[in-house]
Amino acid sequence: MLNNEKGKTQAKPRIYDVRPESTKQVFSTRDSRLQEQEQQEESEQEQTLNKEEKLEKIKREFGVYEAMEEIEREIHTASQWIEPYREQKKPEPQVIQEEQPVVEEVVIKKKKRRPKPKQKQRQESVVETITRLAYSREEPRPTCVAHLFGEEREFEVLGIRGEMVKIRIGRRVRIIRLSDIESVKVMKR
């Protein structure tokens, strides 16, 4: 009333909504997305129900349930025939043990001889030795003597990757399998 009496003008809002239609579009698109998702979920549920119904129909058409009932009857009759011949399980007698005093035993350990390395242990030591030589940073590299392809050869290990070993025999560089190396001995230069 005061504004009308003084200047006879109406109060103007301080914030103007320039694009009221765009906010309506945002909300309407969000609502439409939710509705689409709900429709998709409902259609998926209907499809699964339809598939289950079709499967049940096929089972009834081909007589799956009847066959299952027949099998159950045969199992029941067979179990009736076998039942008299089964051995009755006798309950095991329960033994009541009295507490016995604990006796501590003193065991004297004797030094055992080292068993001779078996073939598998030898192979592991070869693998360890070759791996150690492959990663050594000594210059010049240590020389090894090993049985390669049935012959005793002298070589240097340059590197190893998986089961393959890179070696230098004389001036030639070869790549061989780790399993081809037997009984490695390391020699210093």
CSV table of C-alpha atoms in Angstrom, one decimal, residues 4 9 20 34 38 48 51 54 91 112-114 117 122 125 134 138 140 145 149 159 162-163 165-166 183 185 187:
chain,number,residue,atom,x,y,z
A,4,ASN,CA,0.9,2.6,-4.3
A,9,THR,CA,3.8,2.0,-9.1
A,20,PRO,CA,11.5,-20.6,-17.8
A,34,LEU,CA,13.3,-42.3,-15.7
A,38,GLU,CA,11.3,-48.2,-15.9
A,48,THR,CA,12.3,-63.4,-18.6
A,51,LYS,CA,11.1,-67.3,-21.4
A,54,LYS,CA,8.0,-71.1,-22.7
A,91,PRO,CA,27.3,-98.1,16.4
A,112,LYS,CA,73.2,-86.6,10.0
A,113,ARG,CA,75.3,-87.1,6.9
A,114,ARG,CA,74.3,-84.9,4.0
A,117,PRO,CA,72.1,-84.8,-4.2
A,122,ARG,CA,71.3,-81.3,-9.0
A,125,SER,CA,71.6,-76.2,-8.1
A,134,ALA,CA,73.6,-64.4,-15.4
A,138,GLU,CA,81.9,-59.0,-12.4
A,140,PRO,CA,85.4,-60.2,-16.8
A,145,VAL,CA,82.6,-75.8,-17.2
A,149,PHE,CA,74.9,-81.9,-25.3
A,159,GLY,CA,72.0,-63.7,-19.6
A,162,GLY,CA,62.8,-67.9,-18.6
A,163,GLU,CA,64.2,-71.3,-19.7
A,165,VAL,CA,70.3,-69.1,-21.4
A,166,LYS,CA,72.6,-66.9,-23.5
A,183,SER,CA,76.7,-80.2,-13.6
A,185,LYS,CA,81.4,-75.8,-12.2
A,187,MET,CA,86.0,-71.3,-12.6
